[in-house]
Amino acid sequence: MFAEMEHHGTRCLHLMHDPESGLKAIIAIHSLARGPAIGGCRFISYPNEQSALEDALRLARGMSYKAALADLPHGGAKAVIIKPSQPFNRQQLMQAFGQMVDSLNGDYITAMDSGTRVADMDIIRSQTPWVSCTRQQGDPSPYTAKGVMEAIRSTVAFHSGRRSLSGLTVAIQGVGHVGSSVAQMLHASGARLIVADIDNSLAQRCAEQCSATIASPDEIYDAKADLFCPCGLGASLNQQTIPRLQVSMVVGSANNQLANDSAANALQQRGILYAPDFLVNAGGLIFVSMQYAGHSEAAIEQKIQQIGTMLQTLYLRSLSSRLSPHLLALEQARALLKHAEQLHTAA
């Protein structure tokens, strides 16, 4: 366990088992140097506890990178609640998790993520103030989608010199909360869509709403499109799937899209422009952080719009250095975190 924490640069790892509610939860805090760690709470099934641990560690690190690049006063963290295989009381489970969050005394601020919803955050809020995305505050998913759209426009403009998305063909992998919002905005912009989801009912609904073509979860990698938009779970871009892609750009909302850092080089070698996920999907975190701090809607929107500008700068640096945008974004995020750690230590 400690070797894995060292590998991911994780500062703290908190585990809780509450027999009464059935809660088995992990909170991974990657960094506190920039401020309290912030990150969503996942509530999904895992094949085993090791998979849940690895998910928490990887996602926490990504949240630190995301917060640093977006210049937010937070470190990164992630919570994972392993969904019980037996019947459970959701309210009791979320109350127990809220108590776990509260025991950290503000080091971790939780929020929505895959499998959790606004109503869950309300329950958690009954146990701790260190929570965002309550009914009063709102769902971050639309803001994540807005950031993805800024990234798509920026990437298409850089790659093809096109200001309009009309006629662009986009293959969307995953049409849940964020993916469906992205699909609707792309459809409104005149793009043609190919969609896939492991839940076929979600794909069917998106197809009806956005005049999209449906592909199977496996066929989506072979879709002939201009842009691939991964909006499901992580590690979808790997040595098996990258050779199958028939696109020139990849921009999506999923966390940890790359199975490993070498996947970024594989994409670059194929001439596919890849937008780093921890920059593209920062809109949700920007909303959570700024809304929690009491900023206005206008300020949040303005901050999200900067995602496109940051990508343009990153692409230009990649062009001149011949290093992948992913590697450059990693270097920048790590440098910002290192600087914050030095200031934190000195203080």
PDB file of N, CA, C and O in Angstrom, residues 99-154:
ATOM      1  N   GLN A  99     -19.726  11.316   8.260  1.00  0.00           N
ATOM      2  CA  GLN A  99     -18.977  11.300   9.515  1.00  0.00           C
ATOM      3  C   GLN A  99     -17.481  11.083   9.256  1.00  0.00           C
ATOM      4  O   GLN A  99     -16.632  11.671   9.941  1.00  0.00           O
ATOM      5  N   MET A 100     -17.177  10.258   8.267  1.00  0.00           N
ATOM      6  CA  MET A 100     -15.777  10.029   7.899  1.00  0.00           C
ATOM      7  C   MET A 100     -15.142  11.318   7.393  1.00  0.00           C
ATOM      8  O   MET A 100     -14.035  11.691   7.781  1.00  0.00           O
ATOM      9  N   VAL A 101     -15.856  12.023   6.509  1.00  0.00           N
ATOM     10  CA  VAL A 101     -15.356  13.298   5.982  1.00  0.00           C
ATOM     11  C   VAL A 101     -15.158  14.293   7.113  1.00  0.00           C
ATOM     12  O   VAL A 101     -14.141  15.000   7.186  1.00  0.00           O
ATOM     13  N   ASP A 102     -16.119  14.358   8.032  1.00  0.00           N
ATOM     14  CA  ASP A 102     -16.050  15.316   9.128  1.00  0.00           C
ATOM     15  C   ASP A 102     -14.851  15.052  10.034  1.00  0.00           C
ATOM     16  O   ASP A 102     -14.266  15.994  10.591  1.00  0.00           O
ATOM     17  N   SER A 103     -14.467  13.773  10.156  1.00  0.00           N
ATOM     18  CA  SER A 103     -13.346  13.426  11.040  1.00  0.00           C
ATOM     19  C   SER A 103     -12.017  13.974  10.525  1.00  0.00           C
ATOM     20  O   SER A 103     -11.033  14.045  11.272  1.00  0.00           O
ATOM     21  N   LEU A 104     -11.980  14.399   9.257  1.00  0.00           N
ATOM     22  CA  LEU A 104     -10.739  14.918   8.670  1.00  0.00           C
ATOM     23  C   LEU A 104     -10.592  16.424   8.890  1.00  0.00           C
ATOM     24  O   LEU A 104      -9.615  17.032   8.438  1.00  0.00           O
ATOM     25  N   ASN A 105     -11.575  17.035   9.542  1.00  0.00           N
ATOM     26  CA  ASN A 105     -11.462  18.432   9.995  1.00  0.00           C
ATOM     27  C   ASN A 105     -11.147  19.430   8.883  1.00  0.00           C
ATOM     28  O   ASN A 105     -10.357  20.357   9.061  1.00  0.00           O
ATOM     29  N   GLY A 106     -11.754  19.221   7.720  1.00  0.00           N
ATOM     30  CA  GLY A 106     -11.601  20.190   6.635  1.00  0.00           C
ATOM     31  C   GLY A 106     -10.452  19.937   5.685  1.00  0.00           C
ATOM     32  O   GLY A 106     -10.272  20.692   4.728  1.00  0.00           O
ATOM     33  N   ASP A 107      -9.656  18.904   5.939  1.00  0.00           N
ATOM     34  CA  ASP A 107      -8.585  18.576   4.990  1.00  0.00           C
ATOM     35  C   ASP A 107      -9.151  18.110   3.654  1.00  0.00           C
ATOM     36  O   ASP A 107      -8.486  18.211   2.622  1.00  0.00           O
ATOM     37  N   TYR A 108     -10.386  17.588   3.672  1.00  0.00           N
ATOM     38  CA  TYR A 108     -11.006  17.077   2.448  1.00  0.00           C
ATOM     39  C   TYR A 108     -12.414  17.631   2.308  1.00  0.00           C
ATOM     40  O   TYR A 108     -13.223  17.558   3.235  1.00  0.00           O
ATOM     41  N   ILE A 109     -12.705  18.198   1.137  1.00  0.00           N
ATOM     42  CA  ILE A 109     -14.040  18.674   0.783  1.00  0.00           C
ATOM     43  C   ILE A 109     -14.581  17.729  -0.277  1.00  0.00           C
ATOM     44  O   ILE A 109     -13.977  17.572  -1.350  1.00  0.00           O
ATOM     45  N   THR A 110     -15.697  17.083  -0.006  1.00  0.00           N
ATOM     46  CA  THR A 110     -16.243  16.107  -0.942  1.00  0.00           C
ATOM     47  C   THR A 110     -17.254  16.744  -1.884  1.00  0.00           C
ATOM     48  O   THR A 110     -17.720  17.866  -1.675  1.00  0.00           O
ATOM     49  N   ALA A 111     -17.604  16.004  -2.938  1.00  0.00           N
ATOM     50  CA  ALA A 111     -18.520  16.504  -3.962  1.00  0.00           C
ATOM     51  C   ALA A 111     -19.060  15.313  -4.744  1.00  0.00           C
ATOM     52  O   ALA A 111     -18.706  14.165  -4.494  1.00  0.00           O
ATOM     53  N   MET A 112     -19.910  15.587  -5.717  1.00  0.00           N
ATOM     54  CA  MET A 112     -20.484  14.530  -6.557  1.00  0.00           C
ATOM     55  C   MET A 112     -19.448  13.925  -7.488  1.00  0.00           C
ATOM     56  O   MET A 112     -18.495  14.576  -7.889  1.00  0.00           O
ATOM     57  N   ASP A 113     -19.668  12.680  -7.845  1.00  0.00           N
ATOM     58  CA  ASP A 113     -18.868  11.983  -8.841  1.00  0.00           C
ATOM     59  C   ASP A 113     -19.718  10.835  -9.379  1.00  0.00           C
ATOM     60  O   ASP A 113     -20.918  10.764  -9.104  1.00  0.00           O
ATOM     61  N   SER A 114     -19.099   9.920 -10.102  1.00  0.00           N
ATOM     62  CA  SER A 114     -19.827   8.796 -10.678  1.00  0.00           C
ATOM     63  C   SER A 114     -20.562   8.022  -9.589  1.00  0.00           C
ATOM     64  O   SER A 114     -19.968   7.597  -8.607  1.00  0.00           O
ATOM     65  N   GLY A 115     -21.871   7.869  -9.764  1.00  0.00           N
ATOM     66  CA  GLY A 115     -22.661   7.079  -8.839  1.00  0.00           C
ATOM     67  C   GLY A 115     -23.251   7.836  -7.672  1.00  0.00           C
ATOM     68  O   GLY A 115     -24.100   7.308  -6.947  1.00  0.00           O
ATOM     69  N   THR A 116     -22.828   9.082  -7.448  1.00  0.00           N
ATOM     70  CA  THR A 116     -23.428   9.886  -6.382  1.00  0.00           C
ATOM     71  C   THR A 116     -24.261  11.004  -6.990  1.00  0.00           C
ATOM     72  O   THR A 116     -24.107  11.352  -8.155  1.00  0.00           O
ATOM     73  N   ARG A 117     -25.143  11.565  -6.188  1.00  0.00           N
ATOM     74  CA  ARG A 117     -26.078  12.563  -6.690  1.00  0.00           C
ATOM     75  C   ARG A 117     -26.273  13.675  -5.653  1.00  0.00           C
ATOM     76  O   ARG A 117     -25.771  13.580  -4.529  1.00  0.00           O
ATOM     77  N   VAL A 118     -27.006  14.690  -6.061  1.00  0.00           N
ATOM     78  CA  VAL A 118     -27.221  15.844  -5.192  1.00  0.00           C
ATOM     79  C   VAL A 118     -27.854  15.424  -3.862  1.00  0.00           C
ATOM     80  O   VAL A 118     -27.469  15.908  -2.790  1.00  0.00           O
ATOM     81  N   ALA A 119     -28.813  14.505  -3.926  1.00  0.00           N
ATOM     82  CA  ALA A 119     -29.486  14.058  -2.697  1.00  0.00           C
ATOM     83  C   ALA A 119     -28.497  13.413  -1.727  1.00  0.00           C
ATOM     84  O   ALA A 119     -28.626  13.561  -0.499  1.00  0.00           O
ATOM     85  N   ASP A 120     -27.483  12.720  -2.254  1.00  0.00           N
ATOM     86  CA  ASP A 120     -26.453  12.126  -1.389  1.00  0.00           C
ATOM     87  C   ASP A 120     -25.658  13.213  -0.685  1.00  0.00           C
ATOM     88  O   ASP A 120     -25.311  13.091   0.497  1.00  0.00           O
ATOM     89  N   MET A 121     -25.344  14.278  -1.426  1.00  0.00           N
ATOM     90  CA  MET A 121     -24.575  15.374  -0.829  1.00  0.00           C
ATOM     91  C   MET A 121     -25.374  16.062   0.277  1.00  0.00           C
ATOM     92  O   MET A 121     -24.803  16.507   1.280  1.00  0.00           O
ATOM     93  N   ASP A 122     -26.698  16.126   0.114  1.00  0.00           N
ATOM     94  CA  ASP A 122     -27.540  16.691   1.169  1.00  0.00           C
ATOM     95  C   ASP A 122     -27.441  15.855   2.438  1.00  0.00           C
ATOM     96  O   ASP A 122     -27.382  16.395   3.554  1.00  0.00           O
ATOM     97  N   ILE A 123     -27.439  14.528   2.281  1.00  0.00           N
ATOM     98  CA  ILE A 123     -27.324  13.641   3.450  1.00  0.00           C
ATOM     99  C   ILE A 123     -25.961  13.814   4.114  1.00  0.00           C
ATOM    100  O   ILE A 123     -25.849  13.916   5.339  1.00  0.00           O
ATOM    101  N   ILE A 124     -24.924  13.866   3.303  1.00  0.00           N
ATOM    102  CA  ILE A 124     -23.569  14.056   3.832  1.00  0.00           C
ATOM    103  C   ILE A 124     -23.470  15.392   4.560  1.00  0.00           C
ATOM    104  O   ILE A 124     -22.837  15.507   5.612  1.00  0.00           O
ATOM    105  N   ARG A 125     -24.153  16.405   4.004  1.00  0.00           N
ATOM    106  CA  ARG A 125     -24.131  17.737   4.597  1.00  0.00           C
ATOM    107  C   ARG A 125     -24.743  17.739   6.005  1.00  0.00           C
ATOM    108  O   ARG A 125     -24.398  18.589   6.847  1.00  0.00           O
ATOM    109  N   SER A 126     -25.611  16.777   6.291  1.00  0.00           N
ATOM    110  CA  SER A 126     -26.206  16.700   7.628  1.00  0.00           C
ATOM    111  C   SER A 126     -25.178  16.269   8.676  1.00  0.00           C
ATOM    112  O   SER A 126     -25.411  16.425   9.882  1.00  0.00           O
ATOM    113  N   GLN A 127     -24.022  15.764   8.198  1.00  0.00           N
ATOM    114  CA  GLN A 127     -22.995  15.270   9.107  1.00  0.00           C
ATOM    115  C   GLN A 127     -21.731  16.134   9.115  1.00  0.00           C
ATOM    116  O   GLN A 127     -20.923  16.050  10.038  1.00  0.00           O
ATOM    117  N   THR A 128     -21.553  16.955   8.078  1.00  0.00           N
ATOM    118  CA  THR A 128     -20.310  17.724   7.959  1.00  0.00           C
ATOM    119  C   THR A 128     -20.510  18.948   7.075  1.00  0.00           C
ATOM    120  O   THR A 128     -21.301  18.909   6.123  1.00  0.00           O
ATOM    121  N   PRO A 129     -19.810  20.044   7.355  1.00  0.00           N
ATOM    122  CA  PRO A 129     -19.878  21.213   6.455  1.00  0.00           C
ATOM    123  C   PRO A 129     -18.956  21.075   5.249  1.00  0.00           C
ATOM    124  O   PRO A 129     -19.037  21.882   4.317  1.00  0.00           O
ATOM    125  N   TRP A 130     -18.102  20.054   5.245  1.00  0.00           N
ATOM    126  CA  TRP A 130     -17.065  19.962   4.208  1.00  0.00           C
ATOM    127  C   TRP A 130     -17.589  19.201   2.989  1.00  0.00           C
ATOM    128  O   TRP A 130     -17.128  18.124   2.649  1.00  0.00           O
ATOM    129  N   VAL A 131     -18.600  19.792   2.344  1.00  0.00           N
ATOM    130  CA  VAL A 131     -19.238  19.153   1.201  1.00  0.00           C
ATOM    131  C   VAL A 131     -19.780  20.218   0.253  1.00  0.00           C
ATOM    132  O   VAL A 131     -20.250  21.271   0.672  1.00  0.00           O
ATOM    133  N   SER A 132     -19.701  19.920  -1.022  1.00  0.00           N
ATOM    134  CA  SER A 132     -20.267  20.783  -2.055  1.00  0.00           C
ATOM    135  C   SER A 132     -21.302  19.971  -2.847  1.00  0.00           C
ATOM    136  O   SER A 132     -21.547  18.805  -2.548  1.00  0.00           O
ATOM    137  N   CYS A 133     -21.905  20.596  -3.849  1.00  0.00           N
ATOM    138  CA  CYS A 133     -22.872  19.932  -4.749  1.00  0.00           C
ATOM    139  C   CYS A 133     -24.147  19.504  -4.038  1.00  0.00           C
ATOM    140  O   CYS A 133     -24.800  18.536  -4.448  1.00  0.00           O
ATOM    141  N   THR A 134     -24.500  20.194  -2.957  1.00  0.00           N
ATOM    142  CA  THR A 134     -25.781  19.943  -2.320  1.00  0.00           C
ATOM    143  C   THR A 134     -26.898  20.531  -3.191  1.00  0.00           C
ATOM    144  O   THR A 134     -26.630  21.178  -4.207  1.00  0.00           O
ATOM    145  N   ARG A 135     -28.133  20.289  -2.778  1.00  0.00           N
ATOM    146  CA  ARG A 135     -29.260  20.824  -3.546  1.00  0.00           C
ATOM    147  C   ARG A 135     -29.166  22.342  -3.666  1.00  0.00           C
ATOM    148  O   ARG A 135     -29.510  22.921  -4.696  1.00  0.00           O
ATOM    149  N   GLN A 136     -28.697  22.990  -2.636  1.00  0.00           N
ATOM    150  CA  GLN A 136     -28.560  24.451  -2.642  1.00  0.00           C
ATOM    151  C   GLN A 136     -27.473  24.898  -3.615  1.00  0.00           C
ATOM    152  O   GLN A 136     -27.578  25.955  -4.250  1.00  0.00           O
ATOM    153  N   GLN A 137     -26.434  24.072  -3.752  1.00  0.00           N
ATOM    154  CA  GLN A 137     -25.284  24.471  -4.574  1.00  0.00           C
ATOM    155  C   GLN A 137     -25.392  23.994  -6.017  1.00  0.00           C
ATOM    156  O   GLN A 137     -24.992  24.698  -6.936  1.00  0.00           O
ATOM    157  N   GLY A 138     -25.885  22.785  -6.237  1.00  0.00           N
ATOM    158  CA  GLY A 138     -26.114  22.329  -7.597  1.00  0.00           C
ATOM    159  C   GLY A 138     -25.154  21.267  -8.100  1.00  0.00           C
ATOM    160  O   GLY A 138     -24.134  20.966  -7.479  1.00  0.00           O
ATOM    161  N   ASP A 139     -25.504  20.705  -9.247  1.00  0.00           N
ATOM    162  CA  ASP A 139     -24.785  19.618  -9.906  1.00  0.00           C
ATOM    163  C   ASP A 139     -23.653  20.202 -10.760  1.00  0.00           C
ATOM    164  O   ASP A 139     -23.896  21.085 -11.584  1.00  0.00           O
ATOM    165  N   PRO A 140     -22.421  19.698 -10.615  1.00  0.00           N
ATOM    166  CA  PRO A 140     -21.310  20.233 -11.404  1.00  0.00           C
ATOM    167  C   PRO A 140     -21.263  19.718 -12.840  1.00  0.00           C
ATOM    168  O   PRO A 140     -20.517  20.263 -13.664  1.00  0.00           O
ATOM    169  N   SER A 141     -22.053  18.686 -13.156  1.00  0.00           N
ATOM    170  CA  SER A 141     -21.954  18.054 -14.474  1.00  0.00           C
ATOM    171  C   SER A 141     -22.120  19.032 -15.647  1.00  0.00           C
ATOM    172  O   SER A 141     -21.335  18.983 -16.609  1.00  0.00           O
ATOM    173  N   PRO A 142     -23.109  19.935 -15.623  1.00  0.00           N
ATOM    174  CA  PRO A 142     -23.242  20.871 -16.746  1.00  0.00           C
ATOM    175  C   PRO A 142     -22.009  21.759 -16.929  1.00  0.00           C
ATOM    176  O   PRO A 142     -21.685  22.155 -18.059  1.00  0.00           O
ATOM    177  N   TYR A 143     -21.325  22.048 -15.844  1.00  0.00           N
ATOM    178  CA  TYR A 143     -20.138  22.903 -15.929  1.00  0.00           C
ATOM    179  C   TYR A 143     -18.936  22.113 -16.464  1.00  0.00           C
ATOM    180  O   TYR A 143     -18.105  22.667 -17.191  1.00  0.00           O
ATOM    181  N   THR A 144     -18.876  20.838 -16.114  1.00  0.00           N
ATOM    182  CA  THR A 144     -17.860  19.981 -16.745  1.00  0.00           C
ATOM    183  C   THR A 144     -18.091  19.959 -18.248  1.00  0.00           C
ATOM    184  O   THR A 144     -17.146  20.088 -19.037  1.00  0.00           O
ATOM    185  N   ALA A 145     -19.351  19.791 -18.651  1.00  0.00           N
ATOM    186  CA  ALA A 145     -19.684  19.735 -20.078  1.00  0.00           C
ATOM    187  C   ALA A 145     -19.347  21.049 -20.787  1.00  0.00           C
ATOM    188  O   ALA A 145     -18.849  21.044 -21.922  1.00  0.00           O
ATOM    189  N   LYS A 146     -19.582  22.173 -20.114  1.00  0.00           N
ATOM    190  CA  LYS A 146     -19.236  23.467 -20.710  1.00  0.00           C
ATOM    191  C   LYS A 146     -17.730  23.562 -20.960  1.00  0.00           C
ATOM    192  O   LYS A 146     -17.285  24.074 -21.993  1.00  0.00           O
ATOM    193  N   GLY A 147     -16.951  23.074 -19.996  1.00  0.00           N
ATOM    194  CA  GLY A 147     -15.501  23.075 -20.179  1.00  0.00           C
ATOM    195  C   GLY A 147     -15.070  22.177 -21.323  1.00  0.00           C
ATOM    196  O   GLY A 147     -14.154  22.522 -22.086  1.00  0.00           O
ATOM    197  N   VAL A 148     -15.714  21.030 -21.460  1.00  0.00           N
ATOM    198  CA  VAL A 148     -15.398  20.120 -22.573  1.00  0.00           C
ATOM    199  C   VAL A 148     -15.698  20.806 -23.902  1.00  0.00           C
ATOM    200  O   VAL A 148     -14.919  20.690 -24.864  1.00  0.00           O
ATOM    201  N   MET A 149     -16.799  21.530 -23.968  1.00  0.00           N
ATOM    202  CA  MET A 149     -17.132  22.233 -25.213  1.00  0.00           C
ATOM    203  C   MET A 149     -16.116  23.321 -25.533  1.00  0.00           C
ATOM    204  O   MET A 149     -15.737  23.512 -26.704  1.00  0.00           O
ATOM    205  N   GLU A 150     -15.657  24.038 -24.513  1.00  0.00           N
ATOM    206  CA  GLU A 150     -14.600  25.035 -24.751  1.00  0.00           C
ATOM    207  C   GLU A 150     -13.354  24.345 -25.317  1.00  0.00           C
ATOM    208  O   GLU A 150     -12.691  24.860 -26.225  1.00  0.00           O
ATOM    209  N   ALA A 151     -13.032  23.165 -24.761  1.00  0.00           N
ATOM    210  CA  ALA A 151     -11.859  22.421 -25.207  1.00  0.00           C
ATOM    211  C   ALA A 151     -12.036  21.903 -26.628  1.00  0.00           C
ATOM    212  O   ALA A 151     -11.089  21.913 -27.433  1.00  0.00           O
ATOM    213  N   ILE A 152     -13.228  21.445 -26.963  1.00  0.00           N
ATOM    214  CA  ILE A 152     -13.481  20.953 -28.326  1.00  0.00           C
ATOM    215  C   ILE A 152     -13.342  22.091 -29.330  1.00  0.00           C
ATOM    216  O   ILE A 152     -12.681  21.947 -30.369  1.00  0.00           O
ATOM    217  N   ARG A 153     -13.950  23.222 -29.026  1.00  0.00           N
ATOM    218  CA  ARG A 153     -13.847  24.370 -29.950  1.00  0.00           C
ATOM    219  C   ARG A 153     -12.386  24.792 -30.138  1.00  0.00           C
ATOM    220  O   ARG A 153     -11.949  25.067 -31.255  1.00  0.00           O
ATOM    221  N   SER A 154     -11.649  24.842 -29.049  1.00  0.00           N
ATOM    222  CA  SER A 154     -10.247  25.250 -29.112  1.00  0.00           C
ATOM    223  C   SER A 154      -9.420  24.253 -29.915  1.00  0.00           C
ATOM    224  O   SER A 154      -8.573  24.641 -30.725  1.00  0.00           O
TER     225      SER A 154
END
